[in-house]
Tab-separated table of C-alpha atoms in Angstrom:
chain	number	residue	atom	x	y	z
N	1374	UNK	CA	83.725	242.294	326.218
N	1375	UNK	CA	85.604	239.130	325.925
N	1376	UNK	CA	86.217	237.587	322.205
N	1377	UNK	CA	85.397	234.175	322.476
N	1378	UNK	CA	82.075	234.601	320.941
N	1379	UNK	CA	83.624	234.256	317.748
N	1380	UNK	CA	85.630	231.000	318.181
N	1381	UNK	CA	82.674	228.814	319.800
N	1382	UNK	CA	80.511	230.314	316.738
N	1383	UNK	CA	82.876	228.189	314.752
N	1384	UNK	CA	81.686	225.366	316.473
N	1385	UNK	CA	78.421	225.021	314.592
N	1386	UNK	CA	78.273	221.308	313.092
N	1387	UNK	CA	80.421	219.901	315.793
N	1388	UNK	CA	80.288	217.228	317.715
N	1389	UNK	CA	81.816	217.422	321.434
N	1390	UNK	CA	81.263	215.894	324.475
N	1391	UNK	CA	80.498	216.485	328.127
N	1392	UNK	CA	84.283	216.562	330.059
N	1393	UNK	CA	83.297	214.554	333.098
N	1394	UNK	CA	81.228	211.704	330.969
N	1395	UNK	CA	81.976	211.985	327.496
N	1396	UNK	CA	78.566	212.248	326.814
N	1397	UNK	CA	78.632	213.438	322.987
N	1398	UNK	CA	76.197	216.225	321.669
N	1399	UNK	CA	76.223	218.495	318.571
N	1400	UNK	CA	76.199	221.975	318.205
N	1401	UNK	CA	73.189	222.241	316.153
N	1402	UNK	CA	73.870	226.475	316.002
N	1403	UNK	CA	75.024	229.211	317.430
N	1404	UNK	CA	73.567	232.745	316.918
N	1405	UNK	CA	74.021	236.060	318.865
N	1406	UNK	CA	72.091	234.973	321.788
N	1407	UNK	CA	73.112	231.314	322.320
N	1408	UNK	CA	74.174	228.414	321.342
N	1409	UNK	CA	71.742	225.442	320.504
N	1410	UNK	CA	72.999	221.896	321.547
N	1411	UNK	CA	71.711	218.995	321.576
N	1412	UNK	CA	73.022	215.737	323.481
N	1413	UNK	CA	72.853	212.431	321.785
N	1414	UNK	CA	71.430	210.931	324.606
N	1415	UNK	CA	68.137	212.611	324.982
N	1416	UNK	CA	68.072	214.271	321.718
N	1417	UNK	CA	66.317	217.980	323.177
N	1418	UNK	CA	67.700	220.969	321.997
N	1419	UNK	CA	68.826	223.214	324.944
N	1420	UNK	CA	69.933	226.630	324.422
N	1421	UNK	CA	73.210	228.065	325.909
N	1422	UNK	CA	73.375	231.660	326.527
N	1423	UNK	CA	75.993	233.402	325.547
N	1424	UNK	CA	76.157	235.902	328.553
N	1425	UNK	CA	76.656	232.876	330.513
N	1426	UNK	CA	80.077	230.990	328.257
N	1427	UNK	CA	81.207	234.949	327.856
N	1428	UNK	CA	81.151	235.447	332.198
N	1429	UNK	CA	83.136	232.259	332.507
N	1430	UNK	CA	85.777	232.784	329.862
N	1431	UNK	CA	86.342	236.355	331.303
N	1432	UNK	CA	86.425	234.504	334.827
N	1433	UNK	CA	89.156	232.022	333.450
N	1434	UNK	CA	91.410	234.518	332.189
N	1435	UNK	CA	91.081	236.718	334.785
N	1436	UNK	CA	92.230	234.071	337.016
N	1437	UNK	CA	93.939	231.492	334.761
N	1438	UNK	CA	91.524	228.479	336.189
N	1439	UNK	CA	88.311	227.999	336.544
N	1440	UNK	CA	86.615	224.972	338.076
N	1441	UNK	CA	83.403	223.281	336.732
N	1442	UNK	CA	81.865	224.060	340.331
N	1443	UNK	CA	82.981	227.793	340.055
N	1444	UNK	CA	81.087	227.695	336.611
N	1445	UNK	CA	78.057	226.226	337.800
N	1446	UNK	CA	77.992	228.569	341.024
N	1447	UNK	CA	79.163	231.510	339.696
N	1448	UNK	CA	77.402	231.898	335.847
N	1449	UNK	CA	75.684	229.046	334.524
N	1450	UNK	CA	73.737	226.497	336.965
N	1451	UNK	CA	71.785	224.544	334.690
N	1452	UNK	CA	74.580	224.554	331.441
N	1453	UNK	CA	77.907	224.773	333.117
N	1454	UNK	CA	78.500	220.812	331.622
N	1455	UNK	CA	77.876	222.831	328.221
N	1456	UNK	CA	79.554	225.263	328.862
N	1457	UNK	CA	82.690	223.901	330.684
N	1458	UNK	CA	82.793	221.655	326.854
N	1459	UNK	CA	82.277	224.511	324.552
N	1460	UNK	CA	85.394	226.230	326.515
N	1461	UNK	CA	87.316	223.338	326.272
N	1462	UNK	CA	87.873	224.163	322.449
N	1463	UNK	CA	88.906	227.349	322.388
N	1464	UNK	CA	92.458	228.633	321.386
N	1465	UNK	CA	94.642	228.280	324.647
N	1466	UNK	CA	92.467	226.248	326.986
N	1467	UNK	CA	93.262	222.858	328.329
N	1468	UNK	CA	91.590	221.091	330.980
N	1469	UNK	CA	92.156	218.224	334.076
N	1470	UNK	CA	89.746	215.972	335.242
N	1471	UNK	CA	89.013	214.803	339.178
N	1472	UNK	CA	88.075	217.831	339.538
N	1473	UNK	CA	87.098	219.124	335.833
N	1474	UNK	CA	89.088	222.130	335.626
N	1475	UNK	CA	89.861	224.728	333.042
N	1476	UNK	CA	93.390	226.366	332.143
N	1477	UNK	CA	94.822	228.972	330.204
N	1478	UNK	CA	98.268	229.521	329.598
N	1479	UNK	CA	100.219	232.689	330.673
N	1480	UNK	CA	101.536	233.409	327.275
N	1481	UNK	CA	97.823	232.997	326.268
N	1482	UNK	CA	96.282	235.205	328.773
N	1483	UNK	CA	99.225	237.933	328.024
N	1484	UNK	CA	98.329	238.317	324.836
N	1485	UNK	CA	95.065	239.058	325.105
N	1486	UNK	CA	95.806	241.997	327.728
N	1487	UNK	CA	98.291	243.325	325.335
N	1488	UNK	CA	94.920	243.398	322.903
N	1489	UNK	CA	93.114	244.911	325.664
N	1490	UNK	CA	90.835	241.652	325.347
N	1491	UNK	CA	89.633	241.523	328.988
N	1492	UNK	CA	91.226	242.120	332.787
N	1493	UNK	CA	94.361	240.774	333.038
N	1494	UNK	CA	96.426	239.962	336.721
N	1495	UNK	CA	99.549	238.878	335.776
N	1496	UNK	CA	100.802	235.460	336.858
N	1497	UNK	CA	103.979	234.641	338.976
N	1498	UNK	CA	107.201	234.798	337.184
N	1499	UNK	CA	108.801	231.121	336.344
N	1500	UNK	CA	110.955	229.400	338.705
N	1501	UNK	CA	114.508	228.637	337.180
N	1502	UNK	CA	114.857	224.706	337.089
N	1503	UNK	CA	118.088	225.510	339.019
N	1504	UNK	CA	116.362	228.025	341.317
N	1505	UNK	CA	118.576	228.124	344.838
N	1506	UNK	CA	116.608	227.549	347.652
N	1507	UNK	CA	114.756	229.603	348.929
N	1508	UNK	CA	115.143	232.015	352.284
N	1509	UNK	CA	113.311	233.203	354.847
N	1510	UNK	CA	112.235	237.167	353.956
N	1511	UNK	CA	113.727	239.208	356.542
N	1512	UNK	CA	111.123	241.582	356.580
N	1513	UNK	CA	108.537	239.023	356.466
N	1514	UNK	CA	110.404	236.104	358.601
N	1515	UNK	CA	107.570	233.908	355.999
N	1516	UNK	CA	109.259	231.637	353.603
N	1517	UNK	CA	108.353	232.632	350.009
N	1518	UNK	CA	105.570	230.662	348.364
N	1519	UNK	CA	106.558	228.730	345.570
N	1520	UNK	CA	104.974	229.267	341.944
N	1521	UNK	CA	101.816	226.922	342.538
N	1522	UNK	CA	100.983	229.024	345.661
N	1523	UNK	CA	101.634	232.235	344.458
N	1524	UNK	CA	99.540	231.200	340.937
N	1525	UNK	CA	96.861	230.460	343.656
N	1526	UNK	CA	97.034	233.713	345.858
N	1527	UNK	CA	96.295	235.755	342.680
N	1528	UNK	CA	93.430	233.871	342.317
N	1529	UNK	CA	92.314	234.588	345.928
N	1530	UNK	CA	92.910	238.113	344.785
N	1531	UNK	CA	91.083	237.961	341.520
N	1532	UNK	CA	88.501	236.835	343.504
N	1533	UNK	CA	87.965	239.532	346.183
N	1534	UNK	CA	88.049	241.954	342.367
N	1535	UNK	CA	85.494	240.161	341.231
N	1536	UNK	CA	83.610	240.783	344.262
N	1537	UNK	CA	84.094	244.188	344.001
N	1538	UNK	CA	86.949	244.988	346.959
N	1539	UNK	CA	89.580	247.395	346.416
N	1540	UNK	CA	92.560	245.609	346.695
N	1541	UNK	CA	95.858	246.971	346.774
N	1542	UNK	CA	98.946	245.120	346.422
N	1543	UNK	CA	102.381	246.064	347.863
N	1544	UNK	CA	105.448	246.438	346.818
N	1545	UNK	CA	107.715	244.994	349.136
N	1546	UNK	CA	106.660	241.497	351.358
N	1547	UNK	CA	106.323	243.981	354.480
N	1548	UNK	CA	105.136	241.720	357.357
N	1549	UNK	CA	104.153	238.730	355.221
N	1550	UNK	CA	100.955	241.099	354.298
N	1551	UNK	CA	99.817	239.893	350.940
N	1552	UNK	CA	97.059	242.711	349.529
N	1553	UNK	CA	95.992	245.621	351.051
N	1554	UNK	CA	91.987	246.035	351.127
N	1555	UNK	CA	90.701	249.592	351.278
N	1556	UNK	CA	86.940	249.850	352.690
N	1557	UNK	CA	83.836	252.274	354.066
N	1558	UNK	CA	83.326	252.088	357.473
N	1559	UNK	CA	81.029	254.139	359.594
N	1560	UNK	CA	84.105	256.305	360.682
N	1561	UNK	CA	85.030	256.406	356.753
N	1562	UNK	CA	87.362	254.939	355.037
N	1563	UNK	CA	89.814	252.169	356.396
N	1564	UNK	CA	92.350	249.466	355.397
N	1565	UNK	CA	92.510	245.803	355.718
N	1566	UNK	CA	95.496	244.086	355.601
N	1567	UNK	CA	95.290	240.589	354.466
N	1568	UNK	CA	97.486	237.529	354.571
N	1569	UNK	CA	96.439	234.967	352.039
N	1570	UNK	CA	97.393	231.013	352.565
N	1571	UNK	CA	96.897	228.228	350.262
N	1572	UNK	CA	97.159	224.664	349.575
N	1573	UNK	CA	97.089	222.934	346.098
N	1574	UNK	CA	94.637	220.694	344.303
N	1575	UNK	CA	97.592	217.704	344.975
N	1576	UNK	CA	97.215	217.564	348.402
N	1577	UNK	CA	96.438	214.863	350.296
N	1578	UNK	CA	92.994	214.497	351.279
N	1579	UNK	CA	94.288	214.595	354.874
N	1580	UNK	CA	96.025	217.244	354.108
N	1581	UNK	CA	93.727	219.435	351.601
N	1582	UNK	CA	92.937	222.165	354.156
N	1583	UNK	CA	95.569	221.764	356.843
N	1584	UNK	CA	97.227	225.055	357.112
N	1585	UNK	CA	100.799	224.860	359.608
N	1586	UNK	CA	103.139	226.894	361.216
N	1587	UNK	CA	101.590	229.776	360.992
N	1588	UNK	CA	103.022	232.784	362.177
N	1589	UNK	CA	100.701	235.545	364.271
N	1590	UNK	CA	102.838	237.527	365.758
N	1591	UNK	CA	100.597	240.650	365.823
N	1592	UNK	CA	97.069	239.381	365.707
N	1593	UNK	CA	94.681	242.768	365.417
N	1594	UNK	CA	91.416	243.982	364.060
N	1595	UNK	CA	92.968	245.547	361.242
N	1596	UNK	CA	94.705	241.931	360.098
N	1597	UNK	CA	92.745	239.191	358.505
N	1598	UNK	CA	93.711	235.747	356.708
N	1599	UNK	CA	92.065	234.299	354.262
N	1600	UNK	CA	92.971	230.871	353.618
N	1601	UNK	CA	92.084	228.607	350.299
N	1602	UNK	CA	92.546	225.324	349.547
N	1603	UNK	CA	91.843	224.045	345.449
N	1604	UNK	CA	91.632	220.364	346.442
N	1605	UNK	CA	87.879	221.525	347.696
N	1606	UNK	CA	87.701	224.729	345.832
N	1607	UNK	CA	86.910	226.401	349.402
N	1608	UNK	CA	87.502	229.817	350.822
N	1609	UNK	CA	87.724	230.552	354.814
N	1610	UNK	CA	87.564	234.329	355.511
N	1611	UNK	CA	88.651	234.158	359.500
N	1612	UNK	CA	89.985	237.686	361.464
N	1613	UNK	CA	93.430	237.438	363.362
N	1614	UNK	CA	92.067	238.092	366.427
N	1615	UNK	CA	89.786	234.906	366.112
N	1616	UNK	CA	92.429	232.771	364.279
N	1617	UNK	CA	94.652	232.726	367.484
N	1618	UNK	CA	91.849	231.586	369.154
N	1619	UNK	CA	90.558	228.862	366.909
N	1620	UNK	CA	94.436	227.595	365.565
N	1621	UNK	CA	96.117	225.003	367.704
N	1622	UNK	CA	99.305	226.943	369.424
N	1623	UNK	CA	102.431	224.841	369.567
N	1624	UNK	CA	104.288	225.141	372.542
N	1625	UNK	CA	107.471	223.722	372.081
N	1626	UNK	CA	109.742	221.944	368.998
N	1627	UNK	CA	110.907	223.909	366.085
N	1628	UNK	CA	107.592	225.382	365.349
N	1629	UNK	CA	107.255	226.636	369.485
N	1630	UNK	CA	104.580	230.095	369.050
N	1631	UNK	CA	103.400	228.786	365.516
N	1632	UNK	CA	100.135	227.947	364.847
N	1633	UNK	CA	98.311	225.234	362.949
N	1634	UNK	CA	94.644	225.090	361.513
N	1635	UNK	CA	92.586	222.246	359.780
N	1636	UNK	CA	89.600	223.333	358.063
N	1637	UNK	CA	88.537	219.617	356.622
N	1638	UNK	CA	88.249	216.065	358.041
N	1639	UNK	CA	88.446	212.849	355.500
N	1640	UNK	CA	85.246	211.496	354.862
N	1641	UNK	CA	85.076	208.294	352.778
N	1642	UNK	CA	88.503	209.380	351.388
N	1643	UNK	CA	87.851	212.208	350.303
N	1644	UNK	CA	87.939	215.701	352.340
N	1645	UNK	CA	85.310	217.133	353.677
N	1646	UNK	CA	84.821	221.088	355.115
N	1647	UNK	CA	84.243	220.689	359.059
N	1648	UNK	CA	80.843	222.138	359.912
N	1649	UNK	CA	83.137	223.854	363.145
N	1650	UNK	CA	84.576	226.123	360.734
N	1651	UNK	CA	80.937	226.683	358.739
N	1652	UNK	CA	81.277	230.366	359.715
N	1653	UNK	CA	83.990	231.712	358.324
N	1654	UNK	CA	83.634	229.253	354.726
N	1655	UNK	CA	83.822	231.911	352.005
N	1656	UNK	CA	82.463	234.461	354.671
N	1657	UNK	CA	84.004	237.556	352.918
N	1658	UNK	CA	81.513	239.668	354.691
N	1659	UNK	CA	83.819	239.500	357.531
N	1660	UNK	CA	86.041	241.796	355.421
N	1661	UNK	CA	85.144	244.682	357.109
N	1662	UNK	CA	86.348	247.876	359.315
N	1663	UNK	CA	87.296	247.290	362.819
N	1664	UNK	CA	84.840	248.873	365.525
N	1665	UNK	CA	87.471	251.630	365.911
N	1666	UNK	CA	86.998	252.541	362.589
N	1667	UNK	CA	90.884	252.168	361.397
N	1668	UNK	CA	90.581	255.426	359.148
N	1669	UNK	CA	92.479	254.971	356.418
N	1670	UNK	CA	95.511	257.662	355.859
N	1671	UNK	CA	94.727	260.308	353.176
N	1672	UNK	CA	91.152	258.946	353.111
């Protein structure tokens, strides 16, 4: 059980206010249950259940963001403006606005796996400020992510966990393959190996979900990517065999045989998922065995 029950029972008396409006509203009391709030706006008392800030915290740290969306969608529809404030004040936690998003520090979330405080997926080792360039892995021929990608791919993979896939991650960047998934198939028990892509939250809307040279060189039913981008806090789950067919091949330049992908046009400035690629948005079902079955060794 997470332990931030504690802290935002401190809270009683306060006076906060709603991240994306600065609202205000007091924290009339919080019990075992909930926490009773009431905005200065309206003046009702609304109760905030404490199953519901607990799930999110435990989401944050699990993940080291959280966005207010992911909050409403995932644990608290009707209080996540509550509860996105109330988690705003804890020890560790620091927010951004456009869009209103949570944070907790690696030395923060470190110390409370070493208390054995809640799930814990470590983040990516710091960059050196005089880091050399990087290099194309030979095994891999990818070039490396740098630390705002790879802080983002262990949040794809914290959320397949939460979702309840077994996820195996490997030791060496064989083949670019970023986690391993093991599943039940009809023929029993297969693997999934996955390549995860990302783009950050400081893209250009143009570029939130454009996803370039890719590299397929080996498109087959047991491959699958699954591509993210934070600027619309949007999964696409899409099969190898599929992507070749849906990405735009180039066929000659530097990038000759890679392939490109664009999952969002601009609307009024800002990006917008293209109803082409409704299918495979956050279609993790897809994560399945092949027809063949793909029986997974020692299974």
């Amino acid at each position: 059980m997470s332990g931030c029950w504690s802290e935002i029972e401190k809270l009683a008396g306060s006076t906060l206010c709603v991240l994306a409006y600065r609202n205000p509203f007091d924290v009339v009391e919080v019990t075992d249950a909930y926490a009773v709030v009431r905005p200065h706006v309206r003046k009702i008392s609304r109760q905030v259940p404490r199953r519901e800030v607990e799930a999110a915290y435990t989401d944050l740290l699990a993940s080291g963001q959280i966005s207010a969306r992911q909050i409403k969608e995932r644990h608290a529809d009707w209080h996540s403006a509550f509860v996105c404030a109330l988690l705003a004040e804890l020890p560790g936690i620091t927010y951004s606005l456009n869009p209103i998003t949570l944070y907790v520090g690696a030395a923060h979330r470190a110390q409370l796996a070493f208390e054995g405080d809640t799930a814990f997926i470590p983040p990516a080792p710091p960059i050196p400020a005089e880091a050399p360039p990087v290099v194309p892995s030979p095994s891999s021929g990818r070039t490396p992510q740098p630390a705002s990608g790879k802080r983002l791919a262990f949040a794809v993979v914290a959320e397949l966990l939460r979702r309840g896939f077994e996820v195996y991650l490997p030791a060496l960047d064989e083949g670019g393959i970023d986690c391993i998934l093991r599943l039940e198939g009809q023929a029993g028990p297969c693997w999934l190996e996955l390549r995860i892509e990302t783009r950050t939250a400081d893209a250009s809307p143009a570029k939130a979900a454009l996803f370039a040279g890719l590299e397929i060189p080996d498109p087959r039913p047991e491959l699958a990517f699954i591509f993210y981008a934070a600027l619309v806090d949007t999964y696409w789950v899409v099969p190898s065999l599929e992507l070749v067919e849906l990405a735009r091949q180039y066929k000659r330049g530097k990038n000759k045989g890679k392939y490109t992908i664009n999952f969002c046009h601009v609307q009024a400035g800002h990006p917008v998922p293209d109803p082409q690629y409704a299918a495979y948005q956050d279609a993790f079902h897809r994560l399945g065995c092949s027809r063949t079955g793909s029986p997974a060794k020692g299974g």
